[in-house]
Amino acid sequence: MDAELVLDGLTKRFGPVAAVDGVSLEVAPGEFVCVLGPSGCGKTTLLRLIAGFEAPTAGAIYYRGAPVHHLPPQERNFGIVFQSYALFPHMTVWDNVAFGLRVRRLPAVTVRARVAEMLALVGLEHAARLYPSQLSGGMQQRVALARALAVQPRVLLLDEPLSALDAKIRVRLRAEIRRIQRELGVTVLYVTHDQEEALSIADRLVVMWQGRVQQVGPPLEVYTRPATPFVADFVGTTNLLRAEVGEDGGVRWGDVLLEVAGPLLPAGPVLLAVRPERLRLVDGAAASQRNCVTGRVEAWTFFGPYVRLHVSANGELLAVDVPQEVLADAGLQRHAPVTVHVPREAVLVFPARP
Ligand code: ATP
């Protein structure tokens, strides 16, 4: 399939800072791509380059094969939704959504039909005559979405559109954005620092760090097979453990010889990545068995359906997720000794960076 949007070695420097550093990416028509990364990694700059608010220092942007990086924003016809809803406060909801259509001098009858359709799409038919100040944050963001979609953009760019909203609304609205995107078949690039949001909404994730792409892939792949310790740590929670591959090929984590699956690295220091939900508490009698480590519960965090135990073992603090019943049934005490089993398939091995 031909790509809808292509980024080719896109770079943006602000003085000595490479905010975006050689980013290449192909986005398929109708695809929902999330750009995910910590604050300052260059996500917003990447989106602003695509929208046309910034000029690239190097690289190119193509829409359906034609270069667009030299065009002003209005000629690219990409829809944009920001974190701040940026609605016109003196205009009603109806007029806000109609704005882009009127600027394009579409016939009144077309404007009326399109605005009505967009308001129905975001469930705000009843709010057409209200002003932004009379709406909740979630409603305002729905209006911003309707306004961006009304002009039938070639690509929809969303920059942290839900981060100003409370948790429940965020979850509801992101499901709605996904539904609308599927219904219209519009191509979406969605910037967020919220890994849960990205995992739940995207067809593909682009994980960025320090201006560079760390990994591109479907959420499940990025989560289960992170390309680097940074991705393992940023997407979900991971125990990163310093270990050593011996001359005999054995992986030694402190006193424990760990069996791991997958290809072995050459002898030397390594980082092991293990998700908390892959670790298991086992009976103390199993302590001498393979891939078991004994430790002490230092603290725990209650997350509702599960509890995250913080277990000191081998000089590190391990996060171990257990069902909440374990806390009640076992009457677990702080400083209680526990035995943790590390399944061999759960361990990812990365070369340790100096
Ligand atoms: P956040 O989630 O905090 O918005 P981000 O991942 O979107 O972060 P950017 O806003 O793209 O990151 O910033 C990337 C880097 O570029 C940062 O180091 C930032 O300070 C720098 N930067 C961004 N815009 C400018 C600018 N106009 N002038 C100078 N430096 C900038």
Short mmCIF file of N, CA and C in Angstrom, two decimals, residues 95-224:
data_model
loop_
_atom_site.label_atom_id
_atom_site.label_comp_id
_atom_site.label_asym_id
_atom_site.label_seq_id
_atom_site.Cartn_x
_atom_site.Cartn_y
_atom_site.Cartn_z
N ASP A 95 -20.77 28.02 15.33
CA ASP A 95 -19.90 28.90 14.53
C ASP A 95 -18.44 28.46 14.60
N ASN A 96 -18.04 27.91 15.74
CA ASN A 96 -16.68 27.39 15.85
C ASN A 96 -16.46 26.27 14.82
N VAL A 97 -17.43 25.37 14.75
CA VAL A 97 -17.28 24.23 13.83
C VAL A 97 -17.40 24.69 12.38
N ALA A 98 -18.22 25.74 12.17
CA ALA A 98 -18.44 26.22 10.80
C ALA A 98 -17.27 27.07 10.29
N PHE A 99 -16.42 27.51 11.22
CA PHE A 99 -15.41 28.53 10.88
C PHE A 99 -14.57 28.16 9.65
N GLY A 100 -13.95 27.00 9.69
CA GLY A 100 -13.04 26.60 8.61
C GLY A 100 -13.77 26.45 7.28
N LEU A 101 -15.03 26.06 7.36
CA LEU A 101 -15.83 25.86 6.14
C LEU A 101 -16.16 27.21 5.51
N ARG A 102 -16.47 28.19 6.38
CA ARG A 102 -16.80 29.53 5.88
C ARG A 102 -15.56 30.19 5.28
N VAL A 103 -14.40 29.99 5.95
CA VAL A 103 -13.15 30.54 5.40
C VAL A 103 -12.93 30.00 3.99
N ARG A 104 -13.30 28.75 3.79
CA ARG A 104 -13.14 28.14 2.46
C ARG A 104 -14.26 28.52 1.50
N ARG A 105 -15.15 29.38 1.96
CA ARG A 105 -16.25 29.92 1.14
C ARG A 105 -17.13 28.83 0.54
N LEU A 106 -17.44 27.84 1.37
CA LEU A 106 -18.35 26.79 0.90
C LEU A 106 -19.78 27.33 0.95
N PRO A 107 -20.66 26.84 0.10
CA PRO A 107 -22.05 27.31 0.11
C PRO A 107 -22.71 27.07 1.47
N ALA A 108 -23.59 27.99 1.87
CA ALA A 108 -24.22 27.93 3.19
C ALA A 108 -24.89 26.58 3.44
N VAL A 109 -25.49 26.04 2.41
CA VAL A 109 -26.22 24.79 2.59
C VAL A 109 -25.24 23.64 2.92
N THR A 110 -24.07 23.68 2.31
CA THR A 110 -23.04 22.67 2.58
C THR A 110 -22.51 22.84 4.00
N VAL A 111 -22.29 24.12 4.38
CA VAL A 111 -21.79 24.40 5.73
C VAL A 111 -22.78 23.85 6.77
N ARG A 112 -24.06 24.15 6.54
CA ARG A 112 -25.08 23.73 7.51
C ARG A 112 -25.09 22.20 7.66
N ALA A 113 -25.04 21.52 6.53
CA ALA A 113 -25.10 20.06 6.57
C ALA A 113 -23.85 19.48 7.25
N ARG A 114 -22.68 20.05 6.92
CA ARG A 114 -21.43 19.50 7.46
C ARG A 114 -21.33 19.74 8.96
N VAL A 115 -21.75 20.95 9.41
CA VAL A 115 -21.67 21.26 10.85
C VAL A 115 -22.61 20.33 11.62
N ALA A 116 -23.81 20.14 11.09
CA ALA A 116 -24.78 19.27 11.76
C ALA A 116 -24.22 17.85 11.85
N GLU A 117 -23.61 17.42 10.77
CA GLU A 117 -23.04 16.06 10.73
C GLU A 117 -21.91 15.92 11.77
N MET A 118 -21.05 16.93 11.84
CA MET A 118 -19.92 16.88 12.77
C MET A 118 -20.39 16.92 14.23
N LEU A 119 -21.38 17.77 14.50
CA LEU A 119 -21.88 17.86 15.88
C LEU A 119 -22.55 16.54 16.28
N ALA A 120 -23.21 15.88 15.34
CA ALA A 120 -23.82 14.58 15.64
C ALA A 120 -22.71 13.55 15.90
N LEU A 121 -21.66 13.64 15.11
CA LEU A 121 -20.55 12.70 15.24
C LEU A 121 -19.92 12.75 16.64
N VAL A 122 -19.81 13.96 17.20
CA VAL A 122 -19.20 14.09 18.53
C VAL A 122 -20.26 14.20 19.64
N GLY A 123 -21.52 13.98 19.27
CA GLY A 123 -22.60 13.95 20.27
C GLY A 123 -22.91 15.30 20.90
N LEU A 124 -22.81 16.38 20.12
CA LEU A 124 -23.04 17.71 20.69
C LEU A 124 -24.14 18.49 19.95
N GLU A 125 -25.08 17.77 19.34
CA GLU A 125 -26.14 18.48 18.62
C GLU A 125 -26.87 19.47 19.52
N HIS A 126 -27.05 19.06 20.78
CA HIS A 126 -27.82 19.87 21.72
C HIS A 126 -27.06 21.13 22.18
N ALA A 127 -25.75 21.18 21.92
CA ALA A 127 -24.94 22.29 22.46
C ALA A 127 -24.61 23.34 21.41
N ALA A 128 -25.25 23.26 20.23
CA ALA A 128 -24.86 24.11 19.10
C ALA A 128 -24.89 25.61 19.42
N ARG A 129 -25.83 26.03 20.27
CA ARG A 129 -25.99 27.47 20.52
C ARG A 129 -25.19 27.95 21.73
N LEU A 130 -24.51 27.05 22.40
CA LEU A 130 -23.74 27.45 23.59
C LEU A 130 -22.40 28.03 23.19
N TYR A 131 -21.82 28.77 24.15
CA TYR A 131 -20.47 29.33 23.95
C TYR A 131 -19.46 28.44 24.69
N PRO A 132 -18.19 28.45 24.24
CA PRO A 132 -17.20 27.58 24.87
C PRO A 132 -17.17 27.67 26.40
N SER A 133 -17.34 28.89 26.95
CA SER A 133 -17.27 29.03 28.41
C SER A 133 -18.41 28.30 29.12
N GLN A 134 -19.42 27.90 28.37
CA GLN A 134 -20.56 27.20 28.99
C GLN A 134 -20.39 25.67 28.92
N LEU A 135 -19.23 25.24 28.40
CA LEU A 135 -19.02 23.80 28.20
C LEU A 135 -17.97 23.26 29.16
N SER A 136 -18.06 21.95 29.45
CA SER A 136 -17.01 21.29 30.23
C SER A 136 -15.78 21.12 29.33
N GLY A 137 -14.65 20.78 29.94
CA GLY A 137 -13.42 20.56 29.17
C GLY A 137 -13.59 19.49 28.12
N GLY A 138 -14.25 18.40 28.49
CA GLY A 138 -14.46 17.29 27.55
C GLY A 138 -15.29 17.74 26.36
N MET A 139 -16.34 18.56 26.64
CA MET A 139 -17.19 19.05 25.54
C MET A 139 -16.39 19.99 24.64
N GLN A 140 -15.57 20.83 25.26
CA GLN A 140 -14.77 21.76 24.45
C GLN A 140 -13.83 21.00 23.53
N GLN A 141 -13.26 19.92 24.05
CA GLN A 141 -12.34 19.16 23.20
C GLN A 141 -13.10 18.45 22.07
N ARG A 142 -14.35 18.07 22.34
CA ARG A 142 -15.17 17.48 21.27
C ARG A 142 -15.44 18.51 20.17
N VAL A 143 -15.67 19.76 20.60
CA VAL A 143 -15.89 20.83 19.61
C VAL A 143 -14.63 21.04 18.77
N ALA A 144 -13.48 21.04 19.46
CA ALA A 144 -12.21 21.23 18.74
C ALA A 144 -12.02 20.11 17.72
N LEU A 145 -12.41 18.91 18.10
CA LEU A 145 -12.29 17.76 17.20
C LEU A 145 -13.24 17.92 16.00
N ALA A 146 -14.48 18.32 16.31
CA ALA A 146 -15.46 18.52 15.23
C ALA A 146 -15.00 19.62 14.28
N ARG A 147 -14.41 20.68 14.84
CA ARG A 147 -13.94 21.79 14.00
C ARG A 147 -12.80 21.32 13.09
N ALA A 148 -11.90 20.52 13.65
CA ALA A 148 -10.76 20.04 12.85
C ALA A 148 -11.23 19.09 11.75
N LEU A 149 -12.25 18.28 12.07
CA LEU A 149 -12.70 17.27 11.09
C LEU A 149 -13.64 17.85 10.04
N ALA A 150 -14.27 18.98 10.35
CA ALA A 150 -15.29 19.54 9.46
C ALA A 150 -14.73 19.83 8.06
N VAL A 151 -13.47 20.24 8.00
CA VAL A 151 -12.90 20.64 6.71
C VAL A 151 -12.33 19.43 5.95
N GLN A 152 -12.62 18.24 6.46
CA GLN A 152 -12.15 17.00 5.84
C GLN A 152 -10.64 17.03 5.58
N PRO A 153 -9.89 17.10 6.69
CA PRO A 153 -8.43 17.21 6.54
C PRO A 153 -7.84 15.95 5.93
N ARG A 154 -6.72 16.12 5.27
CA ARG A 154 -6.04 14.95 4.69
C ARG A 154 -5.48 14.06 5.78
N VAL A 155 -5.00 14.72 6.83
CA VAL A 155 -4.44 14.00 7.98
C VAL A 155 -4.85 14.78 9.22
N LEU A 156 -5.18 14.07 10.29
CA LEU A 156 -5.53 14.75 11.54
C LEU A 156 -4.35 14.63 12.51
N LEU A 157 -3.90 15.78 13.00
CA LEU A 157 -2.77 15.81 13.94
C LEU A 157 -3.30 16.21 15.31
N LEU A 158 -3.05 15.38 16.31
CA LEU A 158 -3.55 15.69 17.65
C LEU A 158 -2.37 15.76 18.62
N ASP A 159 -2.26 16.89 19.33
CA ASP A 159 -1.15 17.09 20.26
C ASP A 159 -1.66 17.04 21.69
N GLU A 160 -1.46 15.92 22.36
CA GLU A 160 -1.91 15.73 23.75
C GLU A 160 -3.34 16.23 23.93
N PRO A 161 -4.28 15.79 23.12
CA PRO A 161 -5.61 16.41 23.14
C PRO A 161 -6.38 16.17 24.43
N LEU A 162 -5.97 15.17 25.21
CA LEU A 162 -6.78 14.82 26.38
C LEU A 162 -6.11 15.15 27.70
N SER A 163 -4.91 15.74 27.65
CA SER A 163 -4.15 15.83 28.90
C SER A 163 -4.71 16.86 29.88
N ALA A 164 -5.61 17.75 29.42
CA ALA A 164 -6.18 18.71 30.37
C ALA A 164 -7.46 18.16 31.03
N LEU A 165 -7.83 16.94 30.69
CA LEU A 165 -9.11 16.40 31.18
C LEU A 165 -8.88 15.40 32.31
N ASP A 166 -9.94 15.17 33.11
CA ASP A 166 -9.74 14.22 34.20
C ASP A 166 -9.80 12.78 33.68
N ALA A 167 -9.34 11.85 34.53
CA ALA A 167 -9.03 10.49 34.08
C ALA A 167 -10.21 9.78 33.40
N LYS A 168 -11.38 9.87 33.99
CA LYS A 168 -12.54 9.15 33.43
C LYS A 168 -12.92 9.68 32.05
N ILE A 169 -12.97 11.01 31.96
CA ILE A 169 -13.33 11.64 30.69
C ILE A 169 -12.30 11.29 29.62
N ARG A 170 -11.04 11.26 30.05
CA ARG A 170 -9.96 10.95 29.13
C ARG A 170 -10.17 9.60 28.48
N VAL A 171 -10.50 8.62 29.30
CA VAL A 171 -10.68 7.26 28.79
C VAL A 171 -11.88 7.21 27.84
N ARG A 172 -12.95 7.92 28.22
CA ARG A 172 -14.15 7.89 27.39
C ARG A 172 -13.90 8.58 26.05
N LEU A 173 -13.23 9.72 26.13
CA LEU A 173 -13.03 10.51 24.91
C LEU A 173 -12.04 9.84 23.97
N ARG A 174 -11.07 9.14 24.52
CA ARG A 174 -10.11 8.50 23.61
C ARG A 174 -10.78 7.37 22.85
N ALA A 175 -11.71 6.68 23.50
CA ALA A 175 -12.46 5.63 22.79
C ALA A 175 -13.32 6.28 21.70
N GLU A 176 -13.82 7.44 22.01
CA GLU A 176 -14.65 8.14 21.04
C GLU A 176 -13.83 8.62 19.84
N ILE A 177 -12.65 9.13 20.12
CA ILE A 177 -11.76 9.59 19.04
C ILE A 177 -11.46 8.40 18.11
N ARG A 178 -11.21 7.24 18.72
CA ARG A 178 -10.90 6.05 17.93
C ARG A 178 -12.11 5.64 17.06
N ARG A 179 -13.29 5.70 17.67
CA ARG A 179 -14.50 5.34 16.92
C ARG A 179 -14.69 6.28 15.73
N ILE A 180 -14.56 7.57 15.99
CA ILE A 180 -14.76 8.57 14.93
C ILE A 180 -13.71 8.38 13.84
N GLN A 181 -12.47 8.13 14.25
CA GLN A 181 -11.39 7.95 13.28
C GLN A 181 -11.69 6.76 12.37
N ARG A 182 -12.21 5.66 12.96
CA ARG A 182 -12.53 4.46 12.17
C ARG A 182 -13.69 4.76 11.23
N GLU A 183 -14.68 5.49 11.77
CA GLU A 183 -15.87 5.78 10.99
C GLU A 183 -15.51 6.61 9.75
N LEU A 184 -14.62 7.60 9.94
CA LEU A 184 -14.27 8.49 8.83
C LEU A 184 -13.10 7.96 8.01
N GLY A 185 -12.36 7.02 8.57
CA GLY A 185 -11.19 6.48 7.87
C GLY A 185 -10.06 7.48 7.72
N VAL A 186 -10.03 8.48 8.61
CA VAL A 186 -9.02 9.53 8.49
C VAL A 186 -7.69 9.04 9.10
N THR A 187 -6.60 9.48 8.51
CA THR A 187 -5.27 9.14 9.00
C THR A 187 -4.92 10.04 10.18
N VAL A 188 -4.46 9.44 11.26
CA VAL A 188 -4.23 10.24 12.48
C VAL A 188 -2.79 10.07 12.99
N LEU A 189 -2.21 11.19 13.36
CA LEU A 189 -0.95 11.20 14.11
C LEU A 189 -1.26 11.85 15.45
N TYR A 190 -1.04 11.10 16.51
CA TYR A 190 -1.52 11.49 17.84
C TYR A 190 -0.33 11.51 18.79
N VAL A 191 -0.04 12.68 19.34
CA VAL A 191 1.11 12.82 20.24
C VAL A 191 0.66 12.70 21.69
N THR A 192 1.35 11.88 22.45
CA THR A 192 1.04 11.78 23.87
C THR A 192 2.28 11.35 24.67
N HIS A 193 2.29 11.69 25.96
CA HIS A 193 3.35 11.17 26.83
C HIS A 193 2.79 10.05 27.68
N ASP A 194 1.48 9.76 27.48
CA ASP A 194 0.78 8.81 28.33
C ASP A 194 0.80 7.43 27.67
N GLN A 195 1.64 6.54 28.21
CA GLN A 195 1.83 5.26 27.53
C GLN A 195 0.57 4.39 27.54
N GLU A 196 -0.22 4.52 28.59
CA GLU A 196 -1.45 3.72 28.62
C GLU A 196 -2.40 4.17 27.50
N GLU A 197 -2.48 5.48 27.34
CA GLU A 197 -3.32 6.05 26.27
C GLU A 197 -2.83 5.54 24.91
N ALA A 198 -1.52 5.62 24.71
CA ALA A 198 -0.95 5.22 23.42
C ALA A 198 -1.18 3.73 23.15
N LEU A 199 -0.94 2.90 24.17
CA LEU A 199 -1.11 1.46 23.99
C LEU A 199 -2.55 1.12 23.65
N SER A 200 -3.49 1.86 24.23
CA SER A 200 -4.89 1.47 24.07
C SER A 200 -5.50 2.00 22.77
N ILE A 201 -4.91 3.00 22.17
CA ILE A 201 -5.58 3.67 21.07
C ILE A 201 -4.93 3.44 19.70
N ALA A 202 -3.63 3.14 19.68
CA ALA A 202 -2.88 3.21 18.41
C ALA A 202 -2.91 1.92 17.61
N ASP A 203 -2.81 2.06 16.28
CA ASP A 203 -2.46 0.92 15.44
C ASP A 203 -0.97 0.66 15.56
N ARG A 204 -0.21 1.76 15.57
CA ARG A 204 1.25 1.65 15.71
C ARG A 204 1.75 2.75 16.62
N LEU A 205 2.81 2.42 17.35
CA LEU A 205 3.44 3.40 18.22
C LEU A 205 4.78 3.81 17.62
N VAL A 206 5.10 5.09 17.81
CA VAL A 206 6.45 5.58 17.51
C VAL A 206 6.99 6.08 18.83
N VAL A 207 7.96 5.38 19.40
CA VAL A 207 8.50 5.80 20.69
C VAL A 207 9.72 6.67 20.42
N MET A 208 9.68 7.90 20.97
CA MET A 208 10.78 8.85 20.75
C MET A 208 11.53 9.13 22.05
N TRP A 209 12.79 9.44 21.89
CA TRP A 209 13.61 9.85 23.02
C TRP A 209 14.73 10.71 22.48
N GLN A 210 14.91 11.87 23.08
CA GLN A 210 15.98 12.79 22.68
C GLN A 210 15.98 13.05 21.18
N GLY A 211 14.78 13.27 20.64
CA GLY A 211 14.64 13.66 19.24
C GLY A 211 14.69 12.50 18.24
N ARG A 212 15.01 11.31 18.74
CA ARG A 212 15.15 10.18 17.81
C ARG A 212 14.08 9.13 18.04
N VAL A 213 13.80 8.40 16.98
CA VAL A 213 12.86 7.28 17.09
C VAL A 213 13.59 6.09 17.70
N GLN A 214 13.02 5.57 18.79
CA GLN A 214 13.60 4.41 19.45
C GLN A 214 13.03 3.11 18.91
N GLN A 215 11.73 3.14 18.61
CA GLN A 215 11.07 1.93 18.10
C GLN A 215 9.75 2.31 17.44
N VAL A 216 9.42 1.59 16.39
CA VAL A 216 8.13 1.75 15.73
C VAL A 216 7.50 0.37 15.65
N GLY A 217 6.25 0.24 16.07
CA GLY A 217 5.60 -1.07 15.98
C GLY A 217 4.23 -1.04 16.60
N PRO A 218 3.45 -2.12 16.38
CA PRO A 218 2.14 -2.22 17.02
C PRO A 218 2.32 -2.27 18.54
N PRO A 219 1.31 -1.79 19.30
CA PRO A 219 1.45 -1.72 20.75
C PRO A 219 1.92 -3.03 21.40
N LEU A 220 1.33 -4.14 21.00
CA LEU A 220 1.68 -5.41 21.65
C LEU A 220 3.15 -5.74 21.43
N GLU A 221 3.62 -5.47 20.22
CA GLU A 221 5.03 -5.76 19.91
C GLU A 221 5.96 -4.87 20.73
N VAL A 222 5.63 -3.57 20.79
CA VAL A 222 6.48 -2.65 21.54
C VAL A 222 6.50 -3.02 23.02
N TYR A 223 5.34 -3.45 23.51
CA TYR A 223 5.26 -3.80 24.94
C TYR A 223 6.00 -5.10 25.26
N THR A 224 5.82 -6.09 24.39
CA THR A 224 6.40 -7.40 24.72
C THR A 224 7.83 -7.55 24.20
#
